[in-house]
PDB file of C-alpha atoms and ligand atoms in Angstrom:
ATOM      1  CA  UNK Z  68      46.466  -9.871  13.187  1.00 59.00           C
ATOM      2  CA  UNK Z  69      48.763 -12.900  13.549  1.00 61.00           C
ATOM      3  CA  UNK Z  70      49.810 -14.397  10.228  1.00 59.00           C
ATOM      4  CA  UNK Z  71      48.274 -17.869  10.275  1.00 59.00           C
ATOM      5  CA  UNK Z  72      49.279 -18.765   6.717  1.00 61.00           C
ATOM      6  CA  UNK Z  73      53.066 -18.709   6.819  1.00 57.00           C
ATOM      7  CA  UNK Z  74      53.839 -21.670   9.088  1.00 56.00           C
ATOM      8  CA  UNK Z  75      51.560 -24.046   7.179  1.00 49.00           C
ATOM      9  CA  UNK Z  76      52.982 -22.938   3.828  1.00 53.00           C
ATOM     10  CA  UNK Z  77      56.577 -23.316   5.094  1.00 57.00           C
ATOM     11  CA  UNK Z  78      55.962 -26.871   6.206  1.00 53.00           C
ATOM     12  CA  UNK Z  79      54.123 -27.553   2.935  1.00 51.00           C
ATOM     13  CA  UNK Z  80      51.087 -28.923   4.723  1.00 57.00           C
ATOM     14  CA  UNK Z  81      47.903 -27.590   6.210  1.00 56.00           C
ATOM     15  CA  UNK Z  82      48.074 -27.685   9.967  1.00 72.00           C
ATOM     16  CA  UNK Z  83      44.695 -28.621  11.344  1.00 76.00           C
ATOM     17  CA  UNK Z  84      45.134 -26.054  14.131  1.00 82.00           C
ATOM     18  CA  UNK Z  85      45.566 -23.279  11.551  1.00 85.00           C
ATOM     19  CA  UNK Z  86      42.526 -24.479   9.607  1.00 82.00           C
ATOM     20  CA  UNK Z  87      40.421 -24.300  12.761  1.00 84.00           C
ATOM     21  CA  UNK Z  88      41.695 -20.779  13.461  1.00 85.00           C
ATOM     22  CA  UNK Z  89      40.879 -19.742   9.883  1.00 83.00           C
ATOM     23  CA  UNK Z  90      37.400 -21.209  10.135  1.00 84.00           C
ATOM     24  CA  UNK Z  91      36.739 -19.355  13.395  1.00 84.00           C
ATOM     25  CA  UNK Z  92      37.992 -16.056  11.942  1.00 83.00           C
ATOM     26  CA  UNK Z  93      35.880 -16.533   8.808  1.00 83.00           C
ATOM     27  CA  UNK Z  94      32.826 -17.310  10.914  1.00 82.00           C
ATOM     28  CA  UNK Z  95      33.400 -14.178  13.021  1.00 80.00           C
ATOM     29  CA  UNK Z  96      33.668 -12.025   9.895  1.00 79.00           C
ATOM     30  CA  UNK Z  97      30.381 -13.413   8.590  1.00 78.00           C
ATOM     31  CA  UNK Z  98      28.652 -12.950  11.951  1.00 75.00           C
ATOM     32  CA  UNK Z  99      29.889  -9.362  12.250  1.00 72.00           C
ATOM     33  CA  UNK Z 100      28.594  -8.738   8.725  1.00 67.00           C
ATOM     34  CA  UNK Z 101      25.197 -10.206   9.500  1.00 69.00           C
ATOM     35  CA  UNK Z 102      24.609  -8.591  12.874  1.00 68.00           C
ATOM     36  CA  UNK Z 103      26.269  -5.216  12.759  1.00 64.00           C
ATOM     37  CA  UNK Z 104      26.107  -3.904   9.203  1.00 61.00           C
ATOM     38  CA  UNK Z 105      22.322  -3.881   8.631  1.00 57.00           C
ATOM     39  CA  UNK Z 106      21.689  -2.547  12.142  1.00 55.00           C
ATOM     40  CA  UNK Z 107      24.149   0.307  11.872  1.00 51.00           C
ATOM     41  CA  UNK Z 108      22.654   1.250   8.496  1.00 50.00           C
ATOM     42  CA  UNK Z 109      19.150   1.365   9.893  1.00 50.00           C
ATOM     43  CA  UNK Z 110      20.091   3.299  13.005  1.00 51.00           C
ATOM     44  CA  UNK Z 111      22.255   5.794  11.151  1.00 63.00           C
ATOM     45  CA  UNK Z 112      19.489   6.888   8.779  1.00 73.00           C
ATOM     46  CA  UNK Z 113      15.879   5.804   9.315  1.00 70.00           C
ATOM     47  CA  UNK Z 114      14.645   8.313   6.733  1.00 72.00           C
ATOM     48  CA  UNK Z 115      16.810   6.807   4.005  1.00 74.00           C
ATOM     49  CA  UNK Z 116      15.640   3.340   5.013  1.00 74.00           C
ATOM     50  CA  UNK Z 117      11.979   4.412   4.775  1.00 71.00           C
ATOM     51  CA  UNK Z 118      12.668   6.005   1.408  1.00 72.00           C
ATOM     52  CA  UNK Z 119      14.298   2.810   0.162  1.00 72.00           C
ATOM     53  CA  UNK Z 120      11.308   0.750   1.309  1.00 68.00           C
ATOM     54  CA  UNK Z 121       8.904   3.162  -0.396  1.00 68.00           C
ATOM     55  CA  UNK Z 122      10.879   2.899  -3.623  1.00 71.00           C
ATOM     56  CA  UNK Z 123      10.838  -0.884  -3.485  1.00 69.00           C
ATOM     57  CA  UNK Z 124       7.060  -0.863  -2.976  1.00 66.00           C
ATOM     58  CA  UNK Z 125       6.317   1.683  -5.687  1.00 66.00           C
ATOM     59  CA  UNK Z 126       6.258  -0.639  -8.727  1.00 59.00           C
ATOM     60  CA  UNK Z 127       3.708  -2.855  -6.957  1.00 57.00           C
ATOM     61  CA  UNK Z 128       1.421   0.133  -6.336  1.00 56.00           C
ATOM     62  CA  UNK Z 129       1.702   1.232  -9.958  1.00 57.00           C
ATOM     63  CA  UNK Z 130       0.701  -2.181 -11.237  1.00 53.00           C
ATOM     64  CA  UNK Z 131      -2.250  -2.243  -8.850  1.00 54.00           C
ATOM     65  CA  UNK Z 132      -3.629   1.046 -10.202  1.00 55.00           C
ATOM     66  CA  UNK Z 133      -3.313  -0.192 -13.773  1.00 53.00           C
ATOM     67  CA  UNK Z 134      -5.151  -3.405 -12.921  1.00 52.00           C
ATOM     68  CA  UNK Z 135      -7.880  -1.428 -11.150  1.00 50.00           C
ATOM     69  CA  UNK Z 136      -8.425   0.789 -14.217  1.00 53.00           C
ATOM     70  CA  UNK Z 137      -8.706  -2.291 -16.415  1.00 51.00           C
ATOM     71  CA  UNK Z 138     -11.664  -3.520 -14.313  1.00 49.00           C
ATOM     72  CA  UNK Z 139     -10.128  -6.601 -12.621  1.00 60.00           C
ATOM     73  CA  UNK Z 140      -8.995  -6.308  -9.002  1.00 78.00           C
ATOM     74  CA  UNK Z 141     -10.969  -3.114  -8.446  1.00 88.00           C
ATOM     75  CA  UNK Z 142     -10.641  -1.509  -5.036  1.00 94.00           C
ATOM     76  CA  UNK Z 143     -13.430  -1.827  -2.504  1.00 95.00           C
ATOM     77  CA  UNK Z 144     -15.853   1.006  -1.863  1.00 96.00           C
ATOM     78  CA  UNK Z 145     -14.190   1.712   1.464  1.00 96.00           C
ATOM     79  CA  UNK Z 146     -10.741   1.932  -0.129  1.00 96.00           C
ATOM     80  CA  UNK Z 147     -11.926   4.319  -2.837  1.00 97.00           C
ATOM     81  CA  UNK Z 148     -13.862   6.378  -0.303  1.00 97.00           C
ATOM     82  CA  UNK Z 149     -10.762   6.800   1.861  1.00 97.00           C
ATOM     83  CA  UNK Z 150      -8.467   7.506  -1.087  1.00 96.00           C
ATOM     84  CA  UNK Z 151     -10.692   9.940  -2.993  1.00 97.00           C
ATOM     85  CA  UNK Z 152     -14.141  10.762  -1.610  1.00 97.00           C
ATOM     86  CA  UNK Z 153     -13.239  11.350   2.045  1.00 97.00           C
ATOM     87  CA  UNK Z 154     -11.420  14.541   1.053  1.00 96.00           C
ATOM     88  CA  UNK Z 155     -14.836  16.243   0.891  1.00 97.00           C
ATOM     89  CA  UNK Z 156     -17.381  13.794   2.259  1.00 97.00           C
ATOM     90  CA  UNK Z 157     -15.638  13.081   5.588  1.00 97.00           C
ATOM     91  CA  UNK Z 158     -16.167  16.631   6.855  1.00 96.00           C
ATOM     92  CA  UNK Z 159     -18.866  17.740   4.408  1.00 96.00           C
ATOM     93  CA  UNK Z 160     -16.582  20.192   2.594  1.00 95.00           C
ATOM     94  CA  UNK Z 161     -18.086  22.364  -0.183  1.00 95.00           C
ATOM     95  CA  UNK Z 162     -21.568  21.326   0.936  1.00 95.00           C
ATOM     96  CA  UNK Z 163     -20.998  17.608   0.295  1.00 97.00           C
ATOM     97  CA  UNK Z 164     -23.376  15.288   2.142  1.00 97.00           C
ATOM     98  CA  UNK Z 165     -21.307  14.166   5.121  1.00 97.00           C
ATOM     99  CA  UNK Z 166     -20.272  10.528   5.615  1.00 97.00           C
ATOM    100  CA  UNK Z 167     -22.623   8.720   8.003  1.00 97.00           C
ATOM    101  CA  UNK Z 168     -25.038  11.679   8.184  1.00 97.00           C
ATOM    102  CA  UNK Z 169     -28.416  10.102   7.485  1.00 96.00           C
ATOM    103  CA  UNK Z 170     -30.236  13.444   7.401  1.00 96.00           C
ATOM    104  CA  UNK Z 171     -27.867  14.791   4.726  1.00 96.00           C
ATOM    105  CA  UNK Z 172     -28.127  11.639   2.633  1.00 97.00           C
ATOM    106  CA  UNK Z 173     -31.805  10.868   3.305  1.00 95.00           C
ATOM    107  CA  UNK Z 174     -33.323  13.208   0.690  1.00 94.00           C
ATOM    108  CA  UNK Z 175     -30.815  12.010  -1.920  1.00 96.00           C
ATOM    109  CA  UNK Z 176     -31.484   8.280  -1.406  1.00 94.00           C
ATOM    110  CA  UNK Z 177     -34.928   8.626  -2.968  1.00 92.00           C
ATOM    111  CA  UNK Z 178     -33.303   9.425  -6.311  1.00 94.00           C
ATOM    112  CA  UNK Z 179     -32.036   5.848  -6.379  1.00 94.00           C
ATOM    113  CA  UNK Z 180     -28.656   4.272  -6.980  1.00 95.00           C
ATOM    114  CA  UNK Z 181     -28.569   4.968 -10.727  1.00 95.00           C
ATOM    115  CA  UNK Z 182     -29.099   8.708 -10.255  1.00 96.00           C
ATOM    116  CA  UNK Z 183     -26.546   8.994  -7.450  1.00 97.00           C
ATOM    117  CA  UNK Z 184     -24.016   6.957  -9.403  1.00 97.00           C
ATOM    118  CA  UNK Z 185     -24.606   9.229 -12.394  1.00 97.00           C
ATOM    119  CA  UNK Z 186     -23.903  12.306 -10.240  1.00 97.00           C
ATOM    120  CA  UNK Z 187     -20.759  10.691  -8.877  1.00 97.00           C
ATOM    121  CA  UNK Z 188     -19.495   9.671 -12.325  1.00 97.00           C
ATOM    122  CA  UNK Z 189     -20.274  12.933 -14.115  1.00 97.00           C
ATOM    123  CA  UNK Z 190     -20.110  15.400 -11.235  1.00 97.00           C
ATOM    124  CA  UNK Z 191     -22.779  17.664  -9.733  1.00 97.00           C
ATOM    125  CA  UNK Z 192     -22.260  21.339  -8.826  1.00 97.00           C
ATOM    126  CA  UNK Z 193     -19.149  21.429  -6.588  1.00 96.00           C
ATOM    127  CA  UNK Z 194     -18.790  17.649  -6.814  1.00 96.00           C
ATOM    128  CA  UNK Z 195     -16.192  16.887  -9.518  1.00 96.00           C
ATOM    129  CA  UNK Z 196     -16.672  13.954 -11.923  1.00 97.00           C
ATOM    130  CA  UNK Z 197     -15.516  10.720 -10.204  1.00 97.00           C
ATOM    131  CA  UNK Z 198     -14.635  12.863  -7.189  1.00 96.00           C
ATOM    132  CA  UNK Z 199     -11.693  14.129  -9.234  1.00 95.00           C
ATOM    133  CA  UNK Z 200      -9.848  10.882  -8.540  1.00 92.00           C
ATOM    134  CA  UNK Z 201      -8.228   8.220 -10.689  1.00 92.00           C
ATOM    135  CA  UNK Z 202     -10.898   5.533 -10.420  1.00 94.00           C
ATOM    136  CA  UNK Z 203     -12.827   3.107 -12.582  1.00 94.00           C
ATOM    137  CA  UNK Z 204     -16.621   3.387 -12.897  1.00 94.00           C
ATOM    138  CA  UNK Z 205     -16.993   0.202 -10.857  1.00 95.00           C
ATOM    139  CA  UNK Z 206     -14.914   1.687  -8.045  1.00 96.00           C
ATOM    140  CA  UNK Z 207     -16.978   4.891  -8.009  1.00 97.00           C
ATOM    141  CA  UNK Z 208     -20.125   2.733  -7.829  1.00 96.00           C
ATOM    142  CA  UNK Z 209     -18.757   0.806  -4.885  1.00 97.00           C
ATOM    143  CA  UNK Z 210     -17.783   4.044  -3.140  1.00 97.00           C
ATOM    144  CA  UNK Z 211     -21.311   5.450  -3.643  1.00 97.00           C
ATOM    145  CA  UNK Z 212     -22.807   2.278  -2.129  1.00 97.00           C
ATOM    146  CA  UNK Z 213     -20.295   2.371   0.741  1.00 97.00           C
ATOM    147  CA  UNK Z 214     -21.218   5.971   1.617  1.00 97.00           C
ATOM    148  CA  UNK Z 215     -24.959   5.505   1.165  1.00 96.00           C
ATOM    149  CA  UNK Z 216     -25.074   2.289   3.200  1.00 96.00           C
ATOM    150  CA  UNK Z 217     -23.249   4.040   6.041  1.00 97.00           C
ATOM    151  CA  UNK Z 218     -25.907   6.737   6.082  1.00 96.00           C
ATOM    152  CA  UNK Z 219     -29.037   4.636   6.376  1.00 93.00           C
ATOM    153  CA  UNK Z 220     -29.283   3.419   2.763  1.00 93.00           C
ATOM    154  CA  UNK Z 221     -29.487  -0.183   1.599  1.00 93.00           C
ATOM    155  CA  UNK Z 222     -28.018  -0.390  -1.905  1.00 93.00           C
ATOM    156  CA  UNK Z 223     -26.495  -3.554  -3.351  1.00 92.00           C
ATOM    157  CA  UNK Z 224     -22.789  -3.446  -4.058  1.00 89.00           C
ATOM    158  CA  UNK Z 225     -22.205  -3.274  -7.844  1.00 89.00           C
ATOM    159  CA  UNK Z 226     -20.540  -6.410  -9.188  1.00 85.00           C
ATOM    160  CA  UNK Z 227     -17.444  -6.540 -11.363  1.00 79.00           C
ATOM    161  CA  UNK Z 228     -18.372  -7.403 -14.990  1.00 73.00           C
ATOM    162  CA  UNK Z 229     -16.955 -10.924 -14.639  1.00 64.00           C
ATOM    163  CA  UNK Z 230     -18.862 -11.603 -11.375  1.00 55.00           C
ATOM    164  CA  UNK Z 231     -22.166 -10.229 -12.686  1.00 47.00           C
ATOM    165  CA  UNK Z 232     -22.947 -13.287 -14.867  1.00 46.00           C
TER     166      UNK Z 232
HETATM  167  C1  HEC Q 120     -14.037  17.937  -4.146  1.00 69.08           C
HETATM  168  C2  HEC Q 120     -14.980  17.486  -3.155  1.00 69.08           C
HETATM  169  C3  HEC Q 120     -15.671  16.143  -3.383  1.00 69.08           C
HETATM  170  C4  HEC Q 120     -15.074  14.929  -3.578  1.00 69.08           C
HETATM  171  C5  HEC Q 120     -13.581  14.589  -3.608  1.00 69.08           C
HETATM  172  C6  HEC Q 120     -16.151  13.963  -3.721  1.00 69.08           C
HETATM  173  N1  HEC Q 120     -17.360  14.591  -3.619  1.00 69.08           N
HETATM  174 FE1  HEC Q 120     -19.176  13.742  -3.776  1.00 69.08          FE
HETATM  175  N2  HEC Q 120     -20.084  15.531  -3.468  1.00 69.08           N
HETATM  176  C7  HEC Q 120     -19.424  16.729  -3.290  1.00 69.08           C
HETATM  177  C8  HEC Q 120     -20.393  17.803  -3.158  1.00 69.08           C
HETATM  178  C9  HEC Q 120     -20.075  19.259  -2.918  1.00 69.08           C
HETATM  179  C10 HEC Q 120     -21.659  17.197  -3.288  1.00 69.08           C
HETATM  180  C11 HEC Q 120     -23.013  17.881  -3.251  1.00 69.08           C
HETATM  181  C12 HEC Q 120     -23.409  18.202  -4.680  1.00 69.08           C
HETATM  182  C13 HEC Q 120     -24.765  18.885  -4.748  1.00 69.08           C
HETATM  183  O1  HEC Q 120     -25.764  18.202  -4.521  1.00 69.08           O
HETATM  184  O2  HEC Q 120     -24.767  20.071  -5.018  1.00 69.08           O
HETATM  185  C14 HEC Q 120     -21.423  15.782  -3.496  1.00 69.08           C
HETATM  186  C15 HEC Q 120     -22.429  14.847  -3.673  1.00 69.08           C
HETATM  187  C16 HEC Q 120     -22.225  13.510  -3.894  1.00 69.08           C
HETATM  188  C17 HEC Q 120     -23.265  12.539  -4.092  1.00 69.08           C
HETATM  189  C18 HEC Q 120     -24.757  12.831  -4.133  1.00 69.08           C
HETATM  190  C19 HEC Q 120     -25.103  13.195  -5.543  1.00 69.08           C
HETATM  191  C20 HEC Q 120     -26.557  13.510  -5.722  1.00 69.08           C
HETATM  192  O3  HEC Q 120     -27.025  13.328  -6.858  1.00 69.08           O
HETATM  193  O4  HEC Q 120     -27.212  13.889  -4.767  1.00 69.08           O
HETATM  194  C21 HEC Q 120     -22.673  11.340  -4.281  1.00 69.08           C
HETATM  195  C22 HEC Q 120     -23.352  10.001  -4.551  1.00 69.08           C
HETATM  196  C23 HEC Q 120     -21.265  11.552  -4.181  1.00 69.08           C
HETATM  197  N3  HEC Q 120     -21.006  12.867  -3.949  1.00 69.08           N
HETATM  198  C24 HEC Q 120     -20.337  10.550  -4.303  1.00 69.08           C
HETATM  199  C25 HEC Q 120     -18.965  10.766  -4.264  1.00 69.08           C
HETATM  200  C26 HEC Q 120     -17.994   9.712  -4.439  1.00 69.08           C
HETATM  201  C27 HEC Q 120     -18.334   8.260  -4.685  1.00 69.08           C
HETATM  202  C28 HEC Q 120     -16.769  10.283  -4.331  1.00 69.08           C
HETATM  203  C29 HEC Q 120     -15.407   9.601  -4.444  1.00 69.08           C
HETATM  204  C30 HEC Q 120     -15.195   8.800  -5.609  1.00 69.08           C
HETATM  205  C31 HEC Q 120     -16.970  11.701  -4.090  1.00 69.08           C
HETATM  206  N4  HEC Q 120     -18.314  11.943  -4.057  1.00 69.08           N
HETATM  207  C32 HEC Q 120     -15.954  12.612  -3.927  1.00 69.08           C
HETATM  208  C33 HEC Q 120     -18.068  16.914  -3.223  1.00 69.08           C
HETATM  209  C34 HEC Q 120     -17.108  15.928  -3.409  1.00 69.08           C
END
């Protein structure tokens, strides 16, 4: 590159032409940095980029689980169902009453919400306690109501302790 400093220093003054050239070069360097570096990183390794994003998100997810276990900010029945219960109830694995199957759920609805919740919390035959997942009691209750109400039942969604009053 042409040396733009020397003439100005030799004359002992800043030539305005040299200052303009310097400003343009500096601007170009910044623009190249902004436009090309992040793009080339992304294109060169999408897997690493995805990994980096996952790592940045991880602490948020951890906090969310802790909050859910403490009772506040509990997940909805649908969220818990998808995360835990669907593993068996979506396809009816191990003889689980299938999601949305009114004839499978029908005979169980008569037992009432309390009895079904009790089965879900403590387990029943091949059904593990809490579905084997990492959930609060409130979340299991919401998941029971979500499944039942999608199979012809009409249970009220259990309220969080703070909302119940
Ligand atoms: C590992 C498989 C599995 C998972 C995961 C699972 N279940 Fe089940 N569930 C079963 C099976 C099997 C039965 C049938 C039990 C029986 O009646 O013998 C069942 C039955 C039930 C019943 C009916 C209980 C009764 O008294 O009739 C409810 C309610 C229920 N599950 C809720 C849930 C909820 C809520 C979740 C998620 C938090 C969940 N299950 C996750 C396998 C599972």
